Coordinates of C-alpha atoms and ligand atoms in Angstrom, one line a residue:
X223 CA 15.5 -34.3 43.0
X224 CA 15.1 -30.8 41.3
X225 CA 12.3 -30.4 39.6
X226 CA 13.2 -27.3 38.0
X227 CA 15.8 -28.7 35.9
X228 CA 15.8 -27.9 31.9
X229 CA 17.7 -29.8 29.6
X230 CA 20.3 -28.0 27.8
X231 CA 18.6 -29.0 24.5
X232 CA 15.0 -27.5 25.6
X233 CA 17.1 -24.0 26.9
X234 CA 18.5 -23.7 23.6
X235 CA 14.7 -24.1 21.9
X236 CA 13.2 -22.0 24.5
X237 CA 16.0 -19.2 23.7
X238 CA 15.4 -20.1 20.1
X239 CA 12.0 -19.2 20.2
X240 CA 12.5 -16.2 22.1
X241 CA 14.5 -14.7 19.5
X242 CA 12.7 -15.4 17.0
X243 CA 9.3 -13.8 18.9
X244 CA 11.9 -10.7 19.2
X245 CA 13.1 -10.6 15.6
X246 CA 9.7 -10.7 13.9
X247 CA 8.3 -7.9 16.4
X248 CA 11.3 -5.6 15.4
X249 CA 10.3 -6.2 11.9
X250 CA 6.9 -4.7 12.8
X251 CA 8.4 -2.2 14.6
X252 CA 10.8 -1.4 11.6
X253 CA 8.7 -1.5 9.1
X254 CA 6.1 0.8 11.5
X255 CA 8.6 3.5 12.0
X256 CA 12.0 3.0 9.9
X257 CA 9.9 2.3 6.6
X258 CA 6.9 4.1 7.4
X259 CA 4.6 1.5 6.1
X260 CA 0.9 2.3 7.5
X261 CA -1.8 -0.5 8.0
X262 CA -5.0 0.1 5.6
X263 CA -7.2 2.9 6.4
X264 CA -10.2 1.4 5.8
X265 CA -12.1 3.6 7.5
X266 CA -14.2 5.4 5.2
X267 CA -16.9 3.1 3.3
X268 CA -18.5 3.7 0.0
X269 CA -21.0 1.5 -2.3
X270 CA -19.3 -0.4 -4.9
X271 CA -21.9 -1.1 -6.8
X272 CA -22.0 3.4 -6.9
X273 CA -18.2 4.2 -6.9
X274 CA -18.2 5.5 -10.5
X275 CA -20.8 7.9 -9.6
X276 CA -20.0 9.0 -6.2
X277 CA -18.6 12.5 -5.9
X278 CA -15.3 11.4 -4.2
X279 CA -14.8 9.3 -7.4
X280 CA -16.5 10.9 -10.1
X281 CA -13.3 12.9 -11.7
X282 CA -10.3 10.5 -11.0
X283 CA -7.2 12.0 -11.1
X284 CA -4.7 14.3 -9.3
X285 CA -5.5 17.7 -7.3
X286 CA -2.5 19.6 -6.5
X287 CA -3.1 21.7 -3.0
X288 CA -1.9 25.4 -2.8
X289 CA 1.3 24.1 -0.5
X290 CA 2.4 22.0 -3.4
X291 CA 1.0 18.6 -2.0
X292 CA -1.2 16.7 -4.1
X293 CA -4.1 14.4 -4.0
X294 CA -4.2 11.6 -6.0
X295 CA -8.3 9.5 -6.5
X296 CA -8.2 6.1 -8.3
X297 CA -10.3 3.7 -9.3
X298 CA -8.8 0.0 -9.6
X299 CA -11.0 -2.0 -11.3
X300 CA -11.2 -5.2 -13.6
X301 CA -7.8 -5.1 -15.4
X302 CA -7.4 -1.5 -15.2
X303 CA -6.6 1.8 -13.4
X304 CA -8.6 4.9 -13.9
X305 CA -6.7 7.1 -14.5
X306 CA -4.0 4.8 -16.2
X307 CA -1.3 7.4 -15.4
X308 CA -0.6 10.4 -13.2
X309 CA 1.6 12.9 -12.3
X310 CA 2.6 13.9 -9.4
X311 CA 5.9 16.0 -7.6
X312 CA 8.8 15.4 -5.9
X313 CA 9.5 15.4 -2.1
X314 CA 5.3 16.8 -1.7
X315 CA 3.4 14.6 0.6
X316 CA 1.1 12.9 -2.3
X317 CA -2.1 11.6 -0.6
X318 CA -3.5 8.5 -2.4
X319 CA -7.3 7.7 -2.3
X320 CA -8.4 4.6 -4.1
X321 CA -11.9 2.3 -4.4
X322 CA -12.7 -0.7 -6.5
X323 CA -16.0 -0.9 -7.9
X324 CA -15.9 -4.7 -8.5
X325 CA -13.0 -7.2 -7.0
X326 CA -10.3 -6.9 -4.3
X327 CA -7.3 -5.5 -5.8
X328 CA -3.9 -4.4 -5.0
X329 CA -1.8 -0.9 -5.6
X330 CA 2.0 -1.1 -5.4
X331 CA 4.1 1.7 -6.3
X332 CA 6.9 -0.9 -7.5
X333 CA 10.4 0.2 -5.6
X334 CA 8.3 2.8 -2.9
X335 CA 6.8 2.3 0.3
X336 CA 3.2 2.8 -1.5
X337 CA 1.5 0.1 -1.2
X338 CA -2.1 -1.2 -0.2
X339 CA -5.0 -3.2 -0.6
X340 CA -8.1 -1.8 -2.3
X341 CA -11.4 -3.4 -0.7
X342 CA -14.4 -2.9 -2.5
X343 CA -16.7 -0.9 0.2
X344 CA -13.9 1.1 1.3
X345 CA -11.8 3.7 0.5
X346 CA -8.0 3.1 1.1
X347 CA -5.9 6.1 1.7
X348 CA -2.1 7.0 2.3
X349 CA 0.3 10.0 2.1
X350 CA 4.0 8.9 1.1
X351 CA 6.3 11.3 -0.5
X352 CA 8.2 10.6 -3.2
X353 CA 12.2 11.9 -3.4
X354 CA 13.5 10.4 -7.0
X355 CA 12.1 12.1 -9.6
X356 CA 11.3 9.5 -12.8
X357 CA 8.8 6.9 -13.7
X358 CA 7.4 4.0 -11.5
X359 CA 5.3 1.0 -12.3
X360 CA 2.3 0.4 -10.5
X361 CA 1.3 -3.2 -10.0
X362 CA -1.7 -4.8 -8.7
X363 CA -0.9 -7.3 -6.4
X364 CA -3.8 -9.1 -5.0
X365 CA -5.5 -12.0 -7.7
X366 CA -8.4 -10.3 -9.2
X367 CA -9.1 -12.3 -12.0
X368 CA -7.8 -13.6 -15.9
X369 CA -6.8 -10.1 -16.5
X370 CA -5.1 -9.5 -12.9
X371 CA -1.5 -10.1 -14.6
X372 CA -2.3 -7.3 -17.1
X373 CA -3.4 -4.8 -14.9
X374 CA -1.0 -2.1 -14.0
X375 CA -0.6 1.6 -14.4
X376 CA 2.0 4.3 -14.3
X377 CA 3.3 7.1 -11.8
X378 CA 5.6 9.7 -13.1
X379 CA 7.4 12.1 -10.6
X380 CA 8.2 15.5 -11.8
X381 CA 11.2 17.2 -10.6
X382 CA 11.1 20.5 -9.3
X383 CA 10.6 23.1 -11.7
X384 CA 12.9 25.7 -11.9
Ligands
LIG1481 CU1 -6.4 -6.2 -10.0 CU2 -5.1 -8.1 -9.7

């Protein structure tokens, strides 16, 4: 008697399983390196109960850099973004730093690859770049309260000027 004999119907689950392992690790991997999509940072803490008044946070806004890239601090807090709107340029690596000072929230740049969680304690962070020129809708995507479906903001890419 062989012991070592699989059913046809278990070899096709076994291969089915396999491939399925395979599939969703390549959509890591894409994602990793095709789309560029970074895990959270969350690296650098901060109070929450202080963000307002810490002197990473104290001026929201954007900072453009002498080589044209530009940084961009945000607060996300109950239903709001502060500021509401910025502007920032086209194809310049645009570094995002973001806190919450209450709640979990969410910051997606609808139709980019920005995208992230913003933990209270923490200080998310990411450089995309941005090659379409126009505006974009900025959601928050993580339940953060009544007023979570209200909250949003605005991000407006400027073309080159010439
Ligand atoms: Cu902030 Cu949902």
């Amino acid at each position: 008697m062989n012991d070592s004999h699989v059913d046809l119907y278990e070899k096709f689950w076994l291969w089915g399983a396999a491939a399925i392992v395979l599939l969703f690790a390549s959509a890591i991997l894409y994602s990793a390196y095709a789309a560029t999509l970074q895990p959270p940072s969350h690296v650098e803490t901060i109070d929450p109960t202080k963000a307002r008044d810490d002197a990473r946070f104290a001026n929201p806004g954007v900072t453009t850099r002498s080589d044209g890239s530009a940084v961009v601090v945000l607060l996300a807090q109950m239903f709001a973004y502060a500021p509401y709107e910025v502007k920032v340029p086209v194809n310049k690596p645009v570094t995002f730093r973001l806190t919450s000072p209450d709640v979990i929230h969410g910051f997606e740049i609808v139709g980019t690859n920005g995208n992230t969680m913003v933990v209270p304690g923490y200080v998310s962070q990411f450089t995309t770049t941005f090659s379409k020129p126009g505006n974009y809708l900025i959601v928050c995507n993580e339940y953060c309260g009544l007023g979570h479906h209200l909250m949003q903001g605005r991000l407006i890419v400027e073309g080159e000027r010439k």
